[in-house]
XYZ file of C-alpha atoms in Angstrom:
438
model
C 253.790 120.057 215.263
C 250.137 120.631 216.141
C 247.750 121.254 213.273
C 244.372 122.957 213.646
C 241.802 124.460 211.341
C 243.240 127.980 211.586
C 246.618 126.835 210.270
C 245.109 125.948 206.886
C 243.688 129.390 206.105
C 241.748 132.420 207.258
C 237.942 132.057 207.433
C 237.048 135.617 208.380
C 235.439 136.334 205.010
C 233.317 133.199 205.174
C 232.152 133.990 208.715
C 231.307 137.536 207.690
C 229.311 136.221 204.720
C 227.370 133.889 207.006
C 226.575 136.775 209.352
C 225.359 138.873 206.420
C 223.107 136.046 205.236
C 221.686 135.611 208.748
C 220.927 139.343 208.920
C 219.249 139.199 205.508
C 217.050 136.309 206.635
C 216.120 138.185 209.806
C 215.257 141.332 207.843
C 213.258 139.281 205.340
C 211.321 137.591 208.137
C 210.523 140.916 209.813
C 209.451 142.319 206.442
C 207.089 139.379 205.910
C 205.586 139.896 209.373
C 205.126 143.588 208.650
C 203.471 142.826 205.293
C 201.141 140.380 207.033
C 200.247 143.048 209.586
C 199.521 145.559 206.804
C 197.350 142.990 205.026
C 195.307 142.388 208.174
C 194.905 146.132 208.702
C 193.806 146.681 205.097
C 191.349 143.800 205.302
C 189.819 145.117 208.538
C 189.219 148.461 206.789
C 187.657 146.563 203.893
C 185.345 144.687 206.274
C 184.164 147.954 207.848
C 183.295 149.318 204.420
C 181.837 146.013 203.198
C 179.392 145.769 206.100
C 177.901 149.152 205.197
C 177.404 148.314 201.515
C 174.001 147.474 200.147
C 173.268 143.899 199.082
C 173.468 144.884 195.437
C 176.896 146.473 195.826
C 178.162 143.520 197.901
C 177.210 141.109 195.150
C 178.806 143.210 192.392
C 181.984 143.735 194.409
C 182.472 140.013 195.101
C 181.687 138.964 191.531
C 184.065 141.570 190.099
C 186.948 140.183 192.179
C 186.087 136.582 191.273
C 185.807 137.387 187.548
C 189.274 138.908 187.674
C 190.741 135.489 188.646
C 191.847 133.626 185.516
C 193.328 130.492 187.105
C 190.890 127.614 186.567
C 192.360 125.468 189.352
C 191.776 128.227 191.893
C 188.208 128.691 190.636
C 187.464 124.959 190.864
C 188.763 124.867 194.429
C 186.665 127.936 195.289
C 183.554 126.231 193.870
C 184.388 123.222 196.039
C 184.343 125.517 199.067
C 181.001 127.003 198.044
C 179.369 123.617 197.430
C 178.729 122.653 201.086
C 177.705 126.244 201.875
C 175.263 126.373 198.979
C 172.931 123.944 200.733
C 169.987 122.062 199.317
C 167.910 123.279 196.418
C 164.777 122.902 198.552
C 164.278 123.811 202.194
C 161.837 122.678 204.845
C 159.123 125.010 206.061
C 158.693 125.813 209.733
C 155.768 124.268 211.588
C 154.229 127.516 212.722
C 151.264 129.665 211.835
C 153.270 132.877 212.279
C 156.858 132.739 211.037
C 159.026 135.691 212.066
C 162.064 134.454 210.146
C 161.630 135.017 206.404
C 163.688 133.094 203.910
C 167.093 134.593 203.214
C 166.815 136.849 200.197
C 168.779 139.839 198.966
C 166.712 142.880 199.838
C 166.691 146.251 198.115
C 168.468 148.419 200.664
C 170.917 151.326 200.566
C 174.545 152.046 201.388
C 174.467 152.873 205.072
C 175.965 156.227 206.075
C 178.134 156.412 202.965
C 178.033 158.995 200.200
C 178.347 157.716 196.654
C 181.564 159.639 195.877
C 183.227 158.419 199.070
C 182.065 154.869 198.392
C 183.306 154.998 194.804
C 186.839 156.055 195.722
C 187.013 153.592 198.637
C 185.941 150.620 196.526
C 188.489 151.537 193.845
C 191.297 151.387 196.402
C 190.108 148.070 197.874
C 189.579 146.531 194.429
C 193.076 147.431 193.260
C 194.557 146.069 196.488
C 192.678 142.760 196.233
C 193.598 142.239 192.585
C 197.280 142.758 193.428
C 197.267 139.785 195.829
C 197.971 136.182 194.748
C 194.885 134.177 193.671
C 194.953 131.833 196.673
C 195.093 134.845 198.999
C 192.152 136.422 197.177
C 190.084 133.275 197.682
C 190.721 133.283 201.442
C 189.668 136.921 201.742
C 186.586 136.361 199.562
C 185.520 133.473 201.815
C 185.892 135.733 204.839
C 183.731 138.386 203.128
C 181.122 135.742 202.298
C 181.069 134.819 205.979
C 180.086 138.420 206.713
C 177.533 138.580 203.899
C 175.621 135.437 204.929
C 174.169 132.342 203.287
C 171.907 134.231 200.895
C 174.911 135.857 199.234
C 176.494 132.422 198.727
C 173.390 131.224 196.896
C 173.316 134.350 194.744
C 176.909 134.139 193.514
C 177.169 130.332 193.219
C 175.788 130.038 189.680
C 177.639 133.124 188.311
C 180.921 131.690 189.619
C 180.236 128.377 187.844
C 179.459 130.223 184.601
C 182.691 132.197 184.928
C 184.654 128.975 185.469
C 183.104 127.426 182.349
C 184.001 130.515 180.328
C 187.589 130.290 181.523
C 187.753 126.635 180.476
C 186.489 127.530 177.013
C 188.970 130.393 176.830
C 191.848 128.035 177.614
C 190.725 125.648 174.883
C 190.703 128.428 172.298
C 193.856 130.131 173.618
C 196.034 128.889 170.749
C 193.761 130.411 168.118
C 192.454 133.550 169.829
C 195.347 134.352 172.152
C 195.288 135.140 175.846
C 193.228 138.086 176.971
C 194.555 139.194 180.328
C 192.851 142.561 180.336
C 191.374 143.403 183.712
C 187.902 144.848 183.539
C 187.555 148.464 184.523
C 186.552 149.181 188.071
C 184.250 151.929 186.898
C 182.455 149.551 184.555
C 182.302 146.456 186.776
C 181.636 147.637 190.291
C 180.938 151.278 190.478
C 177.718 151.495 188.530
C 175.184 153.618 190.282
C 172.479 151.155 191.216
C 169.755 153.797 191.110
C 170.184 154.192 187.340
C 170.226 150.432 186.766
C 167.376 149.094 188.880
C 164.891 151.930 189.069
C 163.360 153.489 185.923
C 162.793 157.215 186.204
C 159.229 157.140 184.874
C 158.025 154.569 187.405
C 155.544 155.905 190.021
C 157.577 154.455 192.886
C 160.724 156.171 191.608
C 158.901 159.500 191.438
C 157.668 159.023 194.995
C 161.179 158.182 196.181
C 162.543 161.341 194.571
C 159.943 163.387 196.431
C 160.932 161.750 199.722
C 164.621 162.397 198.987
C 163.903 166.071 198.356
C 161.874 166.261 201.559
C 164.726 164.603 203.445
C 167.301 167.039 202.023
C 165.166 170.003 203.050
C 164.807 168.587 206.558
C 168.565 168.040 206.893
C 169.194 171.559 205.627
C 166.810 172.952 208.242
C 168.523 171.004 211.038
C 171.930 172.148 209.815
C 170.822 175.747 209.948
C 169.467 175.303 213.469
C 172.599 173.604 214.832
C 175.503 175.089 212.883
C 173.974 178.368 211.733
C 174.733 177.762 208.059
C 173.093 180.071 205.551
C 172.313 182.804 208.038
C 172.281 186.334 206.816
C 175.619 188.101 207.215
C 174.095 191.575 207.135
C 174.432 193.382 210.426
C 172.101 196.212 211.348
C 173.276 199.273 213.173
C 171.396 198.220 216.272
C 173.011 194.786 216.393
C 176.603 195.765 215.675
C 177.728 195.541 219.285
C 175.663 192.469 220.258
C 176.527 189.080 218.826
C 174.391 186.023 219.182
C 175.766 182.835 220.677
C 175.121 180.813 217.525
C 177.037 183.245 215.293
C 179.995 183.307 217.700
C 180.498 179.552 217.385
C 183.185 178.769 214.853
C 182.740 175.748 212.547
C 186.030 173.925 212.071
C 187.011 171.102 209.732
C 186.384 168.490 212.426
C 182.654 169.236 212.397
C 182.384 168.624 208.645
C 183.342 164.952 209.038
C 180.639 162.246 209.169
C 179.336 161.603 212.659
C 180.513 157.971 212.709
C 184.113 159.123 212.084
C 183.793 161.762 214.814
C 182.578 159.115 217.271
C 185.520 156.853 216.448
C 187.942 159.699 217.178
C 186.181 160.775 220.374
C 186.055 157.177 221.579
C 189.715 157.467 222.619
C 188.769 160.001 225.334
C 187.613 159.140 228.830
C 184.242 159.997 230.374
C 185.525 163.076 232.196
C 186.928 164.586 229.001
C 183.665 163.906 227.171
C 181.662 165.711 229.866
C 184.010 168.696 229.641
C 183.739 168.755 225.849
C 179.938 168.945 226.062
C 180.272 172.531 227.298
C 181.920 173.738 224.066
C 178.820 173.895 221.877
C 175.676 172.197 220.662
C 177.497 170.028 218.125
C 179.904 168.667 220.725
C 177.100 168.168 223.239
C 175.110 166.003 220.792
C 178.159 163.975 219.730
C 179.371 163.386 223.307
C 175.895 162.467 224.577
C 175.505 159.820 221.859
C 178.939 158.386 222.598
C 178.284 158.241 226.364
C 175.006 156.404 225.747
C 176.776 153.951 223.433
C 179.371 153.195 226.114
C 176.714 152.594 228.750
C 174.838 150.243 226.432
C 178.072 148.387 225.579
C 178.783 147.920 229.291
C 175.296 146.495 229.809
C 175.663 144.146 226.835
C 179.034 142.890 228.080
C 177.482 142.038 231.435
C 174.646 140.153 229.748
C 177.041 138.233 227.493
C 178.913 136.899 230.530
C 175.707 135.408 231.941
C 175.336 131.758 230.892
C 172.065 130.401 229.477
C 170.335 133.772 229.515
C 166.828 134.031 228.209
C 166.032 137.007 225.993
C 162.451 137.509 227.283
C 163.933 138.018 230.757
C 165.950 141.002 229.497
C 163.376 142.747 227.339
C 160.950 144.995 229.119
C 157.310 145.232 228.208
C 157.141 141.912 226.353
C 153.642 140.555 225.960
C 152.713 137.235 227.519
C 152.187 134.331 225.139
C 148.675 133.080 224.599
C 147.714 129.440 224.968
C 147.671 128.966 221.195
C 151.150 130.468 220.808
C 152.520 128.295 223.617
C 151.017 125.202 221.999
C 152.548 126.044 218.602
C 155.885 126.776 220.246
C 155.775 123.404 221.969
C 154.991 121.643 218.686
C 157.950 123.274 216.972
C 160.415 122.380 219.713
C 159.110 118.956 220.665
C 159.879 116.957 217.530
C 159.015 113.269 217.191
C 159.852 112.259 220.787
C 157.700 113.203 223.749
C 159.201 115.195 226.577
C 158.581 112.323 229.013
C 160.794 110.026 226.924
C 163.674 112.448 226.431
C 166.848 111.872 228.444
C 167.692 114.737 230.781
C 171.442 114.824 230.313
C 173.496 117.902 231.084
C 175.865 119.218 228.492
C 179.467 118.163 228.918
C 182.765 118.702 227.176
C 182.127 115.615 225.073
C 179.371 117.385 223.161
C 182.037 118.964 220.957
C 182.134 117.171 217.641
C 185.218 116.159 215.732
C 184.515 118.993 213.289
C 185.221 121.606 215.951
C 188.430 119.966 217.066
C 189.721 119.712 213.487
C 189.353 123.373 212.538
C 191.296 125.096 215.292
C 193.541 126.753 212.733
C 190.552 128.065 210.743
C 188.804 129.686 213.678
C 188.264 133.003 211.891
C 186.457 131.404 208.944
C 184.415 128.900 210.988
C 183.907 130.888 214.158
C 180.126 130.410 214.179
C 180.134 126.605 214.207
C 180.656 126.361 217.965
C 177.270 128.003 218.520
C 175.396 124.910 217.339
C 174.062 122.537 220.005
C 174.822 118.915 219.170
C 173.138 115.817 220.560
C 174.799 114.620 223.812
C 176.927 111.511 223.449
C 176.542 110.337 227.048
C 173.048 108.806 227.079
C 171.485 107.413 230.189
C 170.515 103.819 229.536
C 167.927 103.627 232.294
C 165.516 106.122 230.743
C 162.278 104.901 229.219
C 163.260 105.780 225.668
C 166.310 103.479 225.618
C 165.014 100.667 227.837
C 164.888 97.351 225.901
C 161.639 95.446 225.989
C 161.274 91.616 225.829
C 160.711 90.136 222.399
C 157.695 87.775 222.131
C 157.438 85.169 219.366
C 153.827 84.013 219.429
C 154.202 81.270 216.839
C 157.019 79.523 218.725
C 155.877 80.480 222.246
C 159.276 81.996 223.004
C 159.791 85.073 225.162
C 163.263 86.586 224.946
C 164.289 89.111 227.582
C 167.304 91.049 226.377
C 168.439 92.239 229.793
C 168.343 88.836 231.529
C 169.478 86.647 228.645
C 172.285 88.814 227.320
C 175.044 86.928 229.138
C 173.531 83.583 228.130
C 173.505 84.675 224.500
C 177.166 85.672 224.662
C 178.129 82.353 226.263
C 176.123 80.396 223.678
C 177.659 82.359 220.833
C 181.217 81.883 222.076
C 180.621 78.144 222.637
C 179.121 77.645 219.184
C 182.003 79.487 217.519
C 184.631 77.497 219.389
C 182.876 74.225 218.586
C 182.609 75.199 214.922
C 186.284 76.092 214.741
C 187.350 72.867 216.460
C 185.239 70.808 214.073
C 186.731 72.562 211.078
C 190.415 72.649 211.936
C 190.878 69.481 214.048
C 193.030 66.802 212.372
C 193.494 63.350 213.841
C 194.733 59.912 212.751
C 191.166 58.678 212.398
C 190.433 61.340 209.832
C 193.499 60.346 207.836
C 192.876 56.577 207.920
C 191.338 56.542 204.457
C 194.485 58.089 202.992
């Protein structure tokens, strides 16, 4: 009688259970991929909003997220990331009479193209989303935001992060007596403080002058709005003008025109050039919006062509640039020359070997370290026949010995190998004559 596996029992239930588990794993994997896609989409929206924030709001937003992290190990690792980026406490000055690059400082600017109410609600949503993520995920996103903010922001938040870490260590030491305090600080109290009320006193002369300029700006915008849209025009119609309607009053203002212009441009950017030209005929508002978008596309096309050109020089692109004077050329040469004269420098073309080991080791972290490949490193392939690296003969006047490195190099190697072999043979040779005294 032949026996097989089916004769011992029915395995249909087990096979069905395995299929169900495989489907669950597949669904779980697709759900994780979808969650990762949603996270990337949410973070790209956060980056768009973060770039438009003022320096003051950027600093408060980052510190509020960091202060919400209570895990000391995560904070210590984050400080370790900030350490190399923090740089030296002192920096070298540029050798130039006129320096066009000021030191990186946080300037007093404004929130670009964002109203305060819109900014307040947007930051609340982003703050709640970031605090809901795991701490290690928050650190990765904060590092990406610091990459956008620049080195000055790293120096500004470095010491507050260290103070927060020390406070967390003290809180852990006194946790048994005082108890854990896991209360998250209010978004309204931490981030969304109107910076105008904090930094600028109302009785200061500069603040008064700024208020006058704001009022003047509002009046100017109101005047332009009346000219373009026709807002605030008198609705009274005389008997003589009942039958005739002006072109401005016949134009209807829809909800699309009430949106900010940068949102309108993003929506219209999905249309082609022919559709934009046709839309210009609708009204003045559409003509202005379409003209700006067409100009932006032409400029983007020009910039893409210039980016593809290798080793392009900016003065060759700019029109109307003034010629450098002799003094400016001399100072520019002093800054770029360094300690080695141009006649002694090796003229070596860049090759693939100029990439350092740092670039090859961070392929997986390309998004965080995407600016490192822009640095020019010193070439590794050095021509040995140039004047800078040519060895000169060594002269010993006291002993009347002249040593030429190029000619006597092989003799030195032969002498060294002979002396080592002779020394080893004298040390390790054993013969009967040496053992006669024993």
